[in-house]
Amino acid sequence: IRALAISMVEKANSGHPGGPMGGADFMHILYSEFLNFDPTDMSWPFRDRFFMDAGHLSTLLYAQYYLLGNYKKTDVENFRQWGSVTPGHPEVDVLRGVENTSGPLGQGHAMGVGAAIAAKFLGSRFGDWMNHKIYGFISDGGIQEEISQGAGRIAGHLGLNNFIMFYDSNDVQLSTMTDEVTSEDTAMKYEAWGWKVITIDGHNHDEIRFALKQANAEQEKPTLIIGKTIMGKGCVTANGDMFEGHCELHGQPIGHTGADYTKTLENLGADVNDPFAVYSEVASFYKTLLERKSAEAKEKKVEISAWRNSNEALATKLDSFLSGELPALDFESVENKPGLATRAASANVLAYLAENVENIIVSSADLSNSDKTDGFLKKTHALKKGDFSGAFLQSGVAELTMASLANGMALHGGVIPVVATFFVFSDYMKPAIRISAIQELPVKYVWTHDAFRVGEDGPTHQPIEQEAQIRLLEKLKNHSGDPCFIALRPADSAETNVAWKMAMENSKVPTGLILSRQGIKDLPAVGSSRYQDALQAEKGGYIVKDEQNPDVILIANGSEVATLLDGAQLLEAKANVKVKVVSVPSEGIFRLQSKEYQQTVIQPNVPTFGLTAGLPINLEGLVGPYGKVFGLEHFGYSAPATVLDEKFGFNGENVFKQVTELLNK
């Protein structure tokens, strides 16, 4: 493993060789003696899972899975090259054994904690036979990242004894030794969070075995195994002297350091002329190992089959959970009182989902009574240590951790994660939202208090630029060629029901629902019902007030659509202007429609006006070069929402004024 790791980095002339050399002993013992998986069925739902936090140690994963037969020799030879399946940082590839995309430190192990929560949730519903483990691997950098606070606290608080994490403690980071940046006692920190902590020599195989046996036997707590390791274990200089533990071995080929690549290969027993070759005794070892792993998995599958035969209804339910299949849902049946805030309408939908979709886990960052996820909570109860029969995760004030946990739940499979907070605090979640998008995970984000109408809380709590930031993701394609994120800002209660329908049916990418704090006047029904009208939102944008030959088209999303209707009344009554009003809850989805449909909704060569409570750029792509957008280009102020509407010009009178100026121009 060490020889392969340094050879990949040396050939690519890029990468991190020292860490994999230090972590190789643990990896070897874990995979050969403890990790339960089926080599013939890598996506087996009941396998143990390994979550890499230290994504820069990707060669450790690739070397291990090369020996297990999941990568070809050419794959490891083309590390970090165009078109290879061995990118610089691991990208989720379950069939080859890579459970998660990692690289931004801290998120990988938080995803592992999320997977452990999902496993506990499912186990509480289907039985103790579902006893697979989640393993994590973290480095000094991951331990330092702030997200480790949230992940450590939550895992300990919930007593996730199915989560076992190895901390590769080599006291070296990329630019310094760790003692230059920290003097904390990591073991005491994790013990304070409620973890079992075992400190070992990370190169002593007997100590590694002992620690893993202890961790697997633990019934009450997650386990942290602190492995004291040596950066660049096995490196030597050109004259054969040991050259280990140096900072410079962290982030560059060892041939660029005081170590000598060829001499180190010789020291490791590798073939200098064919460094990617598998030693004959290693090949023999892994042949036997794979046979044993397959046989052990087969035994477990016999146990599961017996359970299935005795629990046919539960087995059918489990299969539906794992497949992502939804039960039949009637979002039109969710009733809303007139003029609700869209967060309140969302609460009604969540209450309905709590009673009709059994594998949702909803989480809120200490805001359930404000973001109205308590609509769900009132129908269930919180997850807690020893009792995972509930479906609500009280994550506390930890937006980034919460979002990363949701990614891990989605990666594990079998559950539908929903996370909620105020829209302005989506800023705290951005790194995890981005990883959701890259991994193509259908996490549901609920963001309330969507605009300056948060009011008295002032500029720190009033989102202005957040919608523009989130909507940029709708313009960014993932590796499958789809918009990597769907952002929905519904205009009233009926659109909120439809937005939830869209979110639940979206199994390809993450969805964000952007919801109001304040009540919104319901849009008038044009067809058989307002809900039937709002179903057109599934096309991203649609007409809410039609006019065959309009003088002007007014465009908005969210609460501003109702404001446009107020302005349209004034324009028609006072200026005899023919007005068409369009709601575009998702420009991303709207742009996926046919050009014909788009031009039916927003005719070209018609003056177009947009109204947004955020930055004007939110709608500039829709109004076109000759249109006009009225939005905010400054932070908010502390005052009642109604006062801010008046001061900022978000009312029918200003719509009349702005549109009149546009038409006169």
XYZ file of C-alpha atoms in Angstrom:
665
model
C 0.000 0.000 0.000
C 2.822 2.397 0.853
C 4.670 1.646 -2.366
C 1.536 2.111 -4.458
C 0.698 5.386 -2.739
C 4.062 7.005 -3.355
C 4.180 5.629 -6.911
C 0.824 7.165 -7.811
C 1.921 10.548 -6.502
C 5.351 10.354 -8.097
C 3.984 9.440 -11.527
C 1.311 12.160 -11.383
C 3.871 14.619 -9.988
C 1.042 15.717 -7.711
C -0.578 14.572 -4.502
C -0.053 13.684 -0.860
C 2.148 10.641 -0.227
C 3.146 10.924 3.443
C -0.262 10.455 5.057
C -1.164 7.262 3.174
C 2.179 5.792 4.225
C 1.274 6.440 7.847
C -2.312 5.189 7.605
C -1.534 2.027 5.646
C -1.305 -0.274 8.681
C -4.761 0.625 9.960
C -6.251 0.365 6.483
C -4.762 -3.094 6.013
C -6.063 -4.475 9.313
C -9.491 -2.837 8.935
C -10.141 -4.148 5.446
C -8.603 -7.569 5.847
C -10.000 -8.428 9.273
C -12.938 -6.212 10.254
C -14.793 -4.452 7.425
C -17.777 -6.539 6.291
C -18.697 -6.224 2.628
C -19.442 -8.406 -0.370
C -16.734 -8.177 -3.068
C -19.278 -9.501 -5.579
C -21.915 -6.910 -4.602
C -20.237 -3.667 -3.566
C -23.555 -1.794 -3.320
C -25.037 -4.331 -0.896
C -27.182 -2.125 1.383
C -26.118 -3.875 4.585
C -22.368 -3.606 4.137
C -20.094 -1.826 6.558
C -19.153 1.572 5.195
C -15.860 3.439 5.231
C -16.064 7.239 5.128
C -12.843 9.025 4.259
C -12.540 12.510 5.731
C -8.950 13.159 4.665
C -9.648 13.199 0.933
C -6.082 14.186 0.165
C -5.183 10.639 1.235
C -7.034 9.293 -1.802
C -4.116 7.048 -2.790
C -4.699 5.123 0.445
C -8.197 4.266 -0.786
C -7.138 3.547 -4.344
C -4.238 1.325 -3.274
C -6.469 -0.664 -0.939
C -9.200 -1.130 -3.526
C -6.673 -1.940 -6.233
C -5.528 -4.844 -4.086
C -9.171 -5.845 -3.633
C -9.623 -5.888 -7.406
C -11.847 -2.811 -7.716
C -9.316 -0.826 -9.748
C -7.167 -1.914 -12.658
C -3.444 -1.307 -12.807
C -3.982 1.391 -15.440
C -6.372 3.157 -13.063
C -3.763 3.623 -10.355
C -1.120 4.480 -12.964
C -3.347 7.336 -14.170
C -3.945 8.913 -10.777
C -5.127 12.539 -11.106
C -5.236 12.385 -14.916
C -7.995 13.417 -17.319
C -10.642 10.732 -17.679
C -9.275 8.512 -14.922
C -11.409 6.956 -12.195
C -8.761 7.936 -9.632
C -9.219 11.696 -9.155
C -7.040 13.724 -6.819
C -9.670 13.623 -4.077
C -12.081 10.677 -3.861
C -15.425 11.052 -5.622
C -18.277 8.800 -4.577
C -18.060 5.552 -6.535
C -19.802 2.857 -4.529
C -19.156 0.049 -6.991
C -15.422 0.613 -6.511
C -15.801 1.045 -2.762
C -15.637 4.842 -2.450
C -18.578 5.770 -0.215
C -18.257 9.552 -0.261
C -16.722 12.502 -2.018
C -14.216 14.165 0.285
C -11.584 16.829 0.197
C -12.909 19.798 2.183
C -11.690 18.615 5.572
C -14.226 17.763 8.260
C -17.162 16.957 6.026
C -16.193 13.352 5.346
C -16.455 12.164 8.929
C -19.613 14.238 9.474
C -21.151 12.366 6.554
C -20.100 9.176 8.297
C -21.970 10.287 11.416
C -25.012 10.961 9.225
C -24.758 7.467 7.768
C -24.581 6.048 11.291
C -27.758 7.938 12.212
C -29.503 6.548 9.122
C -28.389 3.030 10.045
C -29.722 3.429 13.599
C -33.008 4.845 12.258
C -33.483 1.873 9.935
C -32.315 -0.651 12.514
C -34.925 0.558 14.993
C -37.628 -0.177 12.398
C -36.402 -3.442 10.931
C -34.477 -5.241 13.634
C -31.126 -5.849 15.265
C -29.921 -7.932 12.321
C -29.204 -4.583 10.663
C -25.987 -4.177 12.640
C -23.481 -2.944 10.084
C -20.838 -0.468 11.190
C -19.772 2.901 9.846
C -16.025 3.557 9.926
C -14.415 6.956 9.534
C -10.850 8.047 8.876
C -9.795 11.538 9.922
C -6.528 13.479 9.987
C -5.138 16.305 12.096
C -6.714 18.837 9.738
C -10.160 17.282 9.983
C -9.946 17.220 13.763
C -9.191 20.951 13.684
C -12.004 21.947 11.312
C -14.870 23.556 13.213
C -17.355 21.005 11.872
C -15.674 18.362 14.036
C -17.228 20.107 17.054
C -20.738 19.548 15.752
C -20.110 16.020 14.502
C -18.368 14.992 17.730
C -21.046 16.497 19.951
C -23.971 14.954 18.075
C -22.410 11.489 17.706
C -21.618 11.374 21.412
C -24.997 12.755 22.454
C -26.845 10.163 20.372
C -24.598 7.313 21.547
C -23.737 6.186 18.018
C -21.901 3.013 18.976
C -22.086 1.947 15.323
C -19.633 4.715 14.396
C -15.912 3.982 14.738
C -13.360 6.586 13.681
C -9.618 6.267 13.250
C -7.683 9.471 13.862
C -4.403 9.332 11.959
C -2.456 11.403 14.466
C 0.945 12.041 12.916
C 1.377 15.597 14.271
C 2.032 16.935 10.759
C -0.149 19.134 8.576
C 0.443 20.708 5.217
C 2.472 23.776 6.142
C 3.426 23.240 9.796
C 3.723 20.728 12.570
C 0.523 20.580 14.603
C 2.168 21.879 17.771
C 2.476 25.250 16.056
C -1.318 25.620 15.838
C -2.879 23.604 18.667
C -2.191 22.317 22.149
C -5.580 20.791 22.961
C -6.002 17.310 24.371
C -8.008 15.612 21.656
C -8.726 12.489 23.705
C -10.200 14.511 26.563
C -12.274 16.550 24.116
C -13.909 13.478 22.618
C -14.378 11.863 26.016
C -16.191 15.019 27.121
C -18.540 14.586 24.153
C -19.324 11.047 25.276
C -16.985 9.017 23.095
C -14.930 5.971 23.959
C -11.309 6.877 23.178
C -8.501 4.371 22.622
C -4.962 5.573 21.941
C -2.601 3.171 20.174
C 0.584 2.875 18.171
C -0.926 3.176 14.697
C 1.757 0.916 13.224
C 1.352 -1.922 15.707
C -1.020 -4.445 14.175
C -1.865 -6.107 17.453
C -2.814 -2.760 18.987
C -4.920 -1.902 15.931
C -6.730 -5.244 16.222
C -7.292 -4.733 19.939
C -8.737 -1.263 19.398
C -11.068 -2.401 16.611
C -12.310 -5.336 18.704
C -13.002 -2.980 21.607
C -14.796 -0.527 19.319
C -16.949 -3.242 17.775
C -17.923 -4.509 21.210
C -18.899 -1.055 22.499
C -22.654 -0.756 23.153
C -23.079 2.827 24.385
C -20.688 5.184 22.626
C -19.007 6.026 19.344
C -15.313 5.159 19.393
C -12.318 7.271 18.483
C -9.140 5.302 17.876
C -6.205 7.690 18.072
C -3.444 6.068 16.092
C -0.067 7.665 16.658
C 1.519 7.328 13.231
C 4.552 8.570 11.333
C 4.207 10.798 8.290
C 6.020 9.161 5.390
C 6.524 5.855 7.212
C 9.258 3.924 5.377
C 10.836 6.831 3.485
C 14.615 6.870 3.166
C 17.232 9.174 1.659
C 19.493 8.394 -1.290
C 22.091 6.909 1.072
C 19.500 4.786 2.883
C 19.012 6.870 6.020
C 15.463 7.035 7.386
C 13.578 10.195 6.416
C 10.249 10.000 8.227
C 7.942 12.399 10.059
C 8.863 15.515 8.104
C 6.309 18.174 7.169
C 7.573 18.305 3.576
C 6.426 14.708 3.006
C 2.794 15.775 3.331
C 1.860 17.449 0.075
C 4.319 16.695 -2.715
C 5.996 13.698 -4.362
C 8.606 12.268 -2.016
C 11.185 12.681 -4.780
C 10.820 16.455 -4.279
C 11.807 16.159 -0.619
C 14.805 14.909 1.288
C 13.618 11.366 0.617
C 14.644 9.369 -2.436
C 11.826 7.721 -4.416
C 13.814 4.782 -5.815
C 15.587 3.992 -2.552
C 12.246 4.188 -0.720
C 10.683 1.715 -3.151
C 13.577 -0.626 -2.486
C 13.154 -0.127 1.253
C 9.481 -1.096 0.899
C 10.349 -4.199 -1.097
C 8.741 -2.954 -4.311
C 9.880 -3.613 -7.880
C 11.610 -0.405 -8.915
C 11.034 -1.247 -12.592
C 7.329 -2.011 -12.067
C 6.219 -0.117 -8.956
C 2.499 -0.709 -9.607
C 2.885 -4.471 -9.650
C 1.187 -6.423 -6.875
C 3.606 -8.601 -4.905
C 2.873 -12.313 -5.506
C 2.347 -13.037 -1.818
C -0.007 -10.048 -1.588
C -2.018 -11.271 -4.583
C -2.323 -14.680 -2.923
C -3.374 -13.081 0.363
C -6.127 -11.028 -1.300
C -7.417 -13.971 -3.323
C -8.047 -15.829 -0.082
C -9.355 -12.681 1.583
C -11.945 -12.025 -1.148
C -13.164 -15.607 -0.931
C -13.585 -15.249 2.821
C -15.379 -11.884 2.558
C -17.777 -13.326 -0.024
C -18.483 -16.345 2.170
C -19.114 -14.149 5.243
C -21.451 -11.902 3.262
C -23.287 -14.980 1.994
C -23.836 -16.108 5.579
C -25.242 -12.699 6.498
C -27.525 -12.776 3.479
C -28.916 -16.127 4.627
C -29.757 -14.497 7.979
C -31.422 -11.583 6.201
C -33.338 -13.923 3.917
C -34.733 -15.755 6.943
C -35.859 -12.440 8.411
C -37.498 -11.505 5.100
C -39.426 -14.768 4.981
C -40.733 -14.193 8.493
C -41.486 -10.496 7.978
C -42.819 -10.106 4.455
C -44.618 -6.794 5.020
C -41.579 -5.241 6.707
C -39.305 -6.576 3.978
C -41.482 -4.943 1.312
C -41.361 -1.668 3.220
C -37.576 -1.881 3.567
C -37.212 -2.476 -0.158
C -39.320 0.595 -0.896
C -37.168 2.674 1.458
C -33.954 1.510 -0.170
C -35.252 2.000 -3.711
C -36.318 5.579 -2.998
C -39.862 4.740 -4.051
C -42.450 7.136 -2.623
C -45.934 6.120 -1.506
C -48.860 7.685 -3.360
C -49.080 11.275 -2.102
C -51.869 13.804 -2.579
C -50.388 17.252 -2.021
C -53.670 18.882 -3.080
C -55.296 17.390 0.012
C -53.065 19.491 2.302
C -55.325 22.342 3.356
C -54.079 25.839 4.086
C -55.914 28.791 5.573
C -55.998 31.934 3.384
C -53.011 34.264 3.427
C -50.514 31.984 5.169
C -46.794 32.542 5.273
C -45.210 29.945 3.039
C -43.275 28.617 6.057
C -46.664 27.906 7.681
C -47.932 26.216 4.523
C -44.734 24.168 4.545
C -45.508 23.130 8.141
C -48.839 21.756 6.958
C -47.120 19.759 4.224
C -44.531 18.442 6.673
C -47.299 17.317 9.015
C -48.855 15.440 6.092
C -45.512 13.883 5.146
C -44.917 12.813 8.752
C -48.069 10.709 8.552
C -47.558 9.387 5.027
C -43.810 8.940 4.399
C -42.215 6.763 7.053
C -38.539 7.207 6.167
C -38.096 10.973 6.384
C -35.651 12.399 8.913
C -36.191 16.126 9.479
C -33.617 18.263 11.240
C -33.560 21.884 12.307
C -30.731 23.977 13.691
C -32.530 24.996 16.897
C -35.274 26.755 14.935
C -38.084 24.219 14.586
C -40.646 26.589 16.084
C -39.553 29.384 13.707
C -38.807 27.525 10.483
C -41.992 25.570 11.209
C -40.476 22.122 10.921
C -42.354 21.634 14.173
C -45.253 20.751 11.890
C -43.356 17.488 11.407
C -42.045 17.241 14.963
C -45.579 17.379 16.426
C -46.352 14.139 14.584
C -43.249 12.277 15.808
C -40.488 12.726 18.380
C -36.789 13.449 18.442
C -34.067 10.858 17.956
C -32.238 10.181 21.187
C -29.646 7.852 22.623
C -31.067 4.355 22.782
C -34.269 5.330 20.941
C -34.222 5.967 17.216
C -37.930 5.291 16.725
C -38.572 8.998 16.180
C -37.823 10.899 12.992
C -36.669 14.362 14.071
C -33.015 15.218 14.636
C -32.426 18.071 17.048
C -29.027 19.051 15.722
C -28.616 22.183 17.806
C -26.965 25.312 16.444
C -24.798 23.606 13.832
C -25.974 24.397 10.311
C -22.912 23.079 8.472
C -22.767 19.893 10.531
C -26.493 19.328 10.080
C -26.219 19.644 6.297
C -23.224 17.282 6.195
C -25.114 14.756 8.314
C -27.925 14.936 5.760
C -25.445 14.180 2.980
C -24.301 11.123 4.916
C -27.877 9.965 5.428
C -28.522 10.272 1.703
C -25.318 8.397 0.904
C -26.288 5.594 3.267
C -29.658 5.251 1.591
C -33.070 4.246 2.852
C -33.938 7.640 4.339
C -34.988 11.033 2.982
C -33.134 13.829 4.801
C -34.675 17.285 5.285
C -32.737 20.104 6.968
C -33.983 23.549 7.914
C -32.805 26.930 9.134
C -33.209 30.636 8.335
C -32.262 31.509 4.764
C -29.543 33.917 5.869
C -27.821 31.016 7.633
C -27.573 29.073 4.405
C -24.229 30.883 4.388
C -23.080 28.524 7.141
C -24.193 25.529 5.049
C -22.636 26.403 1.691
C -19.712 23.924 1.818
C -22.116 21.045 2.487
C -24.650 22.282 -0.078
C -21.867 22.238 -2.637
C -20.900 18.668 -1.689
C -24.601 17.701 -1.919
C -24.592 19.068 -5.445
C -21.335 17.394 -6.484
C -22.476 14.023 -5.133
C -25.967 14.433 -6.683
C -27.745 13.796 -3.390
C -31.484 14.549 -3.111
C -31.256 16.348 0.233
C -34.174 18.722 0.906
C -33.174 22.139 2.267
C -35.850 24.272 3.930
C -34.920 27.928 4.313
C -37.386 30.312 5.912
C -37.379 34.036 6.674
C -36.511 34.511 3.035
C -36.122 38.291 2.737
C -35.701 41.641 4.452
C -39.196 41.152 5.901
C -37.507 39.405 8.818
C -37.836 43.002 9.945
C -36.789 43.991 13.425
C -33.963 41.457 13.601
C -32.059 43.728 11.253
C -29.381 43.274 8.593
C -27.627 40.308 10.223
C -30.797 38.241 9.800
C -32.197 39.716 6.589
C -31.104 37.772 3.489
C -30.316 39.988 0.511
C -27.597 38.276 -1.513
C -28.408 34.688 -0.490
C -30.926 33.973 -3.235
C -28.475 35.062 -5.914
C -25.829 32.781 -4.418
C -28.126 29.765 -4.278
C -29.541 30.347 -7.753
C -26.039 30.290 -9.202
C -26.115 26.558 -8.491
C -29.099 26.223 -10.837
C -26.807 27.456 -13.597
C -24.026 25.002 -12.706
C -24.206 21.509 -14.182
C -23.144 18.366 -12.355
C -21.205 15.559 -13.985
C -24.477 13.982 -15.147
C -25.172 17.130 -17.157
C -28.104 18.321 -15.038
C -28.464 21.588 -13.091
C -26.776 20.610 -9.846
C -29.402 22.209 -7.589
C -33.072 23.178 -7.732
C -34.091 26.344 -5.873
C -37.829 26.955 -5.363
C -39.306 30.144 -3.929
C -43.085 29.649 -3.940
C -45.513 32.558 -4.304
C -48.286 31.338 -1.987
C -49.590 28.310 -0.111
C -50.659 26.393 -3.208
C -47.242 26.888 -4.805
C -45.677 25.734 -1.547
C -47.602 22.469 -1.759
C -46.404 22.055 -5.342
C -42.838 22.985 -4.381
C -42.859 20.207 -1.794
C -44.253 17.842 -4.422
C -41.360 18.786 -6.700
C -38.829 18.385 -3.900
C -40.088 14.970 -2.887
C -40.202 13.717 -6.465
C -36.696 15.029 -7.180
C -34.434 12.039 -6.566
C -31.521 13.333 -8.661
C -30.181 16.519 -7.050
C -30.659 18.606 -3.906
C -33.642 20.952 -3.622
C -33.966 24.181 -1.665
C -37.328 25.610 -0.592
C -37.108 29.329 0.135
C -40.046 30.336 2.316
C -41.502 33.521 3.770
C -41.813 34.557 7.372
C -44.793 36.843 6.727
C -48.244 35.998 5.452
C -48.782 36.241 1.696
C -52.055 36.960 -0.065
C -53.052 33.892 -2.090
C -52.912 34.327 -5.833
C -56.333 34.207 -7.517
C -57.340 30.927 -9.150
C -57.621 31.013 -12.920
C -58.595 27.389 -13.583
C -60.493 24.848 -11.502
C -58.473 25.564 -8.353
C -55.456 27.492 -7.231
C -53.575 24.214 -6.639
C -54.279 23.065 -10.195
C -52.968 26.411 -11.457
C -49.879 26.107 -9.262
C -49.035 22.691 -10.726
C -47.681 24.665 -13.664
C -44.833 25.632 -11.325
C -43.433 22.180 -12.141
C -42.214 23.846 -15.343
C -40.272 26.388 -13.307
C -42.275 29.387 -14.469
C -45.861 29.977 -15.533
C -48.517 32.620 -16.126
C -50.588 33.674 -13.112
C -52.382 36.526 -14.881
C -52.655 36.231 -18.636
C -52.979 38.833 -21.367
C -52.840 37.833 -25.034
C -51.149 41.006 -26.248
C -49.591 42.537 -23.164
C -48.037 45.962 -23.038
C -45.762 44.711 -20.275
C -44.835 41.433 -18.565
C -44.233 41.448 -14.818
C -42.012 38.694 -13.363
C -41.245 37.657 -9.775
C -41.137 34.734 -7.400
C -42.133 34.308 -3.795
C -44.085 37.026 -2.029
C -43.283 39.581 -4.710
C -45.724 37.905 -7.128
C -48.675 39.109 -5.038
C -47.129 42.579 -5.000
C -46.977 42.509 -8.804
C -50.683 41.676 -8.943
C -51.373 44.728 -6.795
C -49.314 46.806 -9.210
C -51.055 45.262 -12.224
C -54.431 46.395 -10.888
C -53.161 49.957 -10.644
C -51.578 49.869 -14.100
C -54.794 48.667 -15.689
C -57.050 51.012 -13.744
C -54.954 54.184 -13.837
C -52.942 53.865 -17.066
C -54.954 51.426 -19.208
C -51.871 49.199 -19.502
C -52.425 45.553 -20.485
C -50.430 43.485 -17.972
C -49.296 39.877 -17.860
C -47.912 38.481 -14.583
C -45.553 35.505 -14.386
C -44.349 33.494 -11.382
C -40.925 31.867 -11.787
C -40.173 29.852 -8.626
C -37.200 28.205 -10.397
C -35.406 29.773 -13.324
C -33.277 26.640 -13.520
C -36.247 24.400 -14.271
C -37.833 27.048 -16.489
C -34.710 27.075 -18.680
C -35.044 23.314 -19.159
C -38.393 23.764 -20.902
C -38.769 24.090 -24.665
C -37.966 27.452 -26.189
C -41.558 27.545 -27.392
C -42.899 27.202 -23.860
C -40.500 29.792 -22.483
C -41.559 32.283 -25.149
C -45.217 31.537 -24.508
C -44.737 32.514 -20.870
C -42.359 35.438 -21.471
C -42.846 36.737 -25.006
C -39.760 38.277 -26.580
C -39.889 41.921 -27.609
C -42.374 42.837 -24.879
C -41.185 45.241 -22.159
C -40.528 43.159 -19.048
C -40.264 44.191 -15.415
C -38.931 42.076 -12.556
C -39.413 42.535 -8.828
C -37.154 40.777 -6.321
C -36.511 41.189 -2.613
C -32.898 40.263 -3.281
C -30.226 41.432 -5.690
C -31.560 42.503 -9.117
C -29.383 39.828 -10.749
C -31.947 37.261 -9.541
C -34.201 38.211 -12.454
C -31.959 39.972 -14.952
C -31.618 36.856 -17.082
C -35.398 36.656 -17.387
C -36.290 40.261 -18.142
C -33.704 40.501 -20.931
C -31.488 43.373 -22.013
C -34.353 45.845 -22.443
C -36.130 44.951 -19.246
C -35.852 46.398 -15.788
C -35.475 44.771 -12.381
C -36.318 46.471 -9.116
C -34.522 44.846 -6.217
C -32.230 45.639 -3.324
C -28.595 46.562 -3.650
C -27.948 47.264 0.026
C -28.250 45.489 3.366
C -31.482 45.754 5.327
C -32.348 47.755 8.431
C -34.016 46.995 11.722
C -37.700 47.975 11.524
C -41.097 46.275 11.216
C -41.584 44.441 7.935
C -44.447 46.682 6.830
C -42.264 49.735 7.345
C -39.447 48.182 5.336
C -41.854 47.340 2.497
C -42.810 51.003 2.338
C -39.272 52.373 2.730
C -37.793 49.964 0.180
C -40.643 50.322 -2.323
C -42.156 46.855 -2.220
C -45.782 47.723 -2.839
C -48.225 48.112 -5.697
C -47.698 51.859 -5.917
C -43.990 51.520 -6.605
C -44.605 48.746 -9.128
C -46.927 51.182 -10.918
C -44.266 53.898 -10.779
C -41.391 51.673 -11.943
C -43.349 50.093 -14.801
C -44.684 53.443 -15.971
C -41.121 54.756 -16.136
C -40.040 51.653 -18.071
C -42.847 52.037 -20.612
C -42.244 55.776 -21.026
C -38.554 55.064 -21.615
